[in-house]
Amino acid sequence: MQDHLKQLSDHLKQFKKRASDSINRDDLEKLRVEFIGRKGLIASLFKQIGSLPPEIKGRFGQELNAFKQYAQERIDSISRELDSDSGTTDIDVTLPARLPLLGTLHPLTLMEREIKSIFSKMGFTIERGPEVEDTWHLFDALNTPEWHPSRDPSDTFYLEDGSVLRTETSPVQIRVMQERKPPIRIVAPGRVFRNDKPDATHSPFFSQLEGLYVDKGVTFSDLKGTVLEFYKHIFGKSVKTRFRPHFFPFTEPSAEVDVSCPFCNGKGCRICKRTGWIEMGGSGMVDPNVLNIVNIDPEIYTGWAFGLGIERLALLLYGIDDIRLFFENDIRFLMQFGGRR
Ligand SMILES: [Zn+2]
């Protein structure tokens, strides 16, 4: 007669072992169905009570009830452990949602887009060329002789096969003039490379944008008008430009372009170093030698070109005092730029 109680105690042992082996929801659900489910073991044992000998009925019933209660509590407790492992009970649905971190455009991308958009409206198309150039496109075709300092390996990165990392975007002008006939009206933005030690105002790589306009009857006053119009868009309508004579191998005559300081209206401040003017880049009429090299007749066509530094403009407009910030990928810096206008 004690067999029934012995069996019950074996069932309990088995349940305890199965319970401690239950490591996931599937295990636990199987355990629940098998032991305390409507057609489970405990339910079937309850049905047997009626056929048991009277002397053990009472005790069997008590122990079975205790088993049932224990099984229910143990399964609930394992269920809570599984919940807290997966963190589902820790969710506070009243907390504000964590928003995804949206990126922003890099300040140099914003600057380049703004510049390109101004020139696009003036009828210029955007052109790009290779960053690794041959010396013919970078130097010879641009009227830069062997002895010129910009060809020196101490200033320029040469590769083992004799090609170079371009020191300016001007070879794009050569490539375009070789392929097309005037009228040509392009701007070429892109990265350039020079052997400069990085500091607050220098970087071994930076980006330039050059413009080129070649057609019949193009004059220096077209250059002045276009450049002034561009800087008015950038700095505001009251800005003035000044052209100072200079020398560049591929333009003749050549000039440096200065812009009246938009921060002090030309009165003199820290940014313009008390001069009232800020140097922006080179310009000039395309040298007839360069036109001859690309088979454009300088007796029929004339052209002008100018260049500017994209970082330089961004430094001024965003009020940044160290060019290295653009290249350090510090997200605290980069996240501050959501567009200038
Ligand atoms: Zn100033």
mmCIF file of N, CA and C in Angstrom, residues 136 141 173-175 177-178 181 289-296:
data_model
loop_
_atom_site.group_PDB
_atom_site.id
_atom_site.type_symbol
_atom_site.label_atom_id
_atom_site.label_comp_id
_atom_site.label_asym_id
_atom_site.label_seq_id
_atom_site.Cartn_x
_atom_site.Cartn_y
_atom_site.Cartn_z
ATOM 1 N N TRP A 136 52.447 64.938 -66.473
ATOM 2 C CA TRP A 136 52.111 65.763 -67.645
ATOM 3 C C TRP A 136 50.865 66.604 -67.365
ATOM 4 N N ALA A 141 51.441 70.256 -68.709
ATOM 5 C CA ALA A 141 50.325 70.867 -69.434
ATOM 6 C C ALA A 141 49.904 72.182 -68.785
ATOM 7 N N GLN A 173 41.028 70.752 -65.322
ATOM 8 C CA GLN A 173 40.797 71.710 -66.410
ATOM 9 C C GLN A 173 41.418 71.212 -67.708
ATOM 10 N N ILE A 174 42.661 70.698 -67.587
ATOM 11 C CA ILE A 174 43.355 70.187 -68.771
ATOM 12 C C ILE A 174 42.564 69.028 -69.388
ATOM 13 N N ARG A 175 42.144 68.093 -68.528
ATOM 14 C CA ARG A 175 41.411 66.917 -69.010
ATOM 15 C C ARG A 175 40.116 67.336 -69.731
ATOM 16 N N MET A 177 39.477 70.319 -71.141
ATOM 17 C CA MET A 177 39.765 71.047 -72.390
ATOM 18 C C MET A 177 40.269 70.119 -73.483
ATOM 19 N N GLN A 178 40.904 68.983 -73.089
ATOM 20 C CA GLN A 178 41.340 68.007 -74.096
ATOM 21 C C GLN A 178 40.146 67.312 -74.739
ATOM 22 N N LYS A 181 35.312 71.087 -76.749
ATOM 23 C CA LYS A 181 35.609 72.367 -77.388
ATOM 24 C C LYS A 181 34.823 73.455 -76.655
ATOM 25 N N ASN A 289 49.801 79.551 -73.755
ATOM 26 C CA ASN A 289 50.554 78.293 -73.890
ATOM 27 C C ASN A 289 49.713 77.086 -73.480
ATOM 28 N N VAL A 290 48.930 77.267 -72.414
ATOM 29 C CA VAL A 290 48.085 76.168 -71.922
ATOM 30 C C VAL A 290 47.004 75.855 -72.957
ATOM 31 N N LEU A 291 46.400 76.912 -73.542
ATOM 32 C CA LEU A 291 45.374 76.682 -74.570
ATOM 33 C C LEU A 291 45.974 75.952 -75.775
ATOM 34 N N ASN A 292 47.210 76.331 -76.172
ATOM 35 C CA ASN A 292 47.868 75.648 -77.289
ATOM 36 C C ASN A 292 48.070 74.168 -76.993
ATOM 37 N N ILE A 293 48.465 73.862 -75.763
ATOM 38 C CA ILE A 293 48.737 72.463 -75.385
ATOM 39 C C ILE A 293 47.494 71.596 -75.572
ATOM 40 N N VAL A 294 46.315 72.164 -75.295
ATOM 41 C CA VAL A 294 45.089 71.359 -75.421
ATOM 42 C C VAL A 294 44.362 71.631 -76.747
ATOM 43 N N ASN A 295 45.119 72.204 -77.693
ATOM 44 C CA ASN A 295 44.588 72.426 -79.040
ATOM 45 C C ASN A 295 43.368 73.325 -79.092
ATOM 46 N N ILE A 296 43.368 74.344 -78.250
ATOM 47 C CA ILE A 296 42.354 75.390 -78.376
ATOM 48 C C ILE A 296 43.099 76.640 -78.852
#
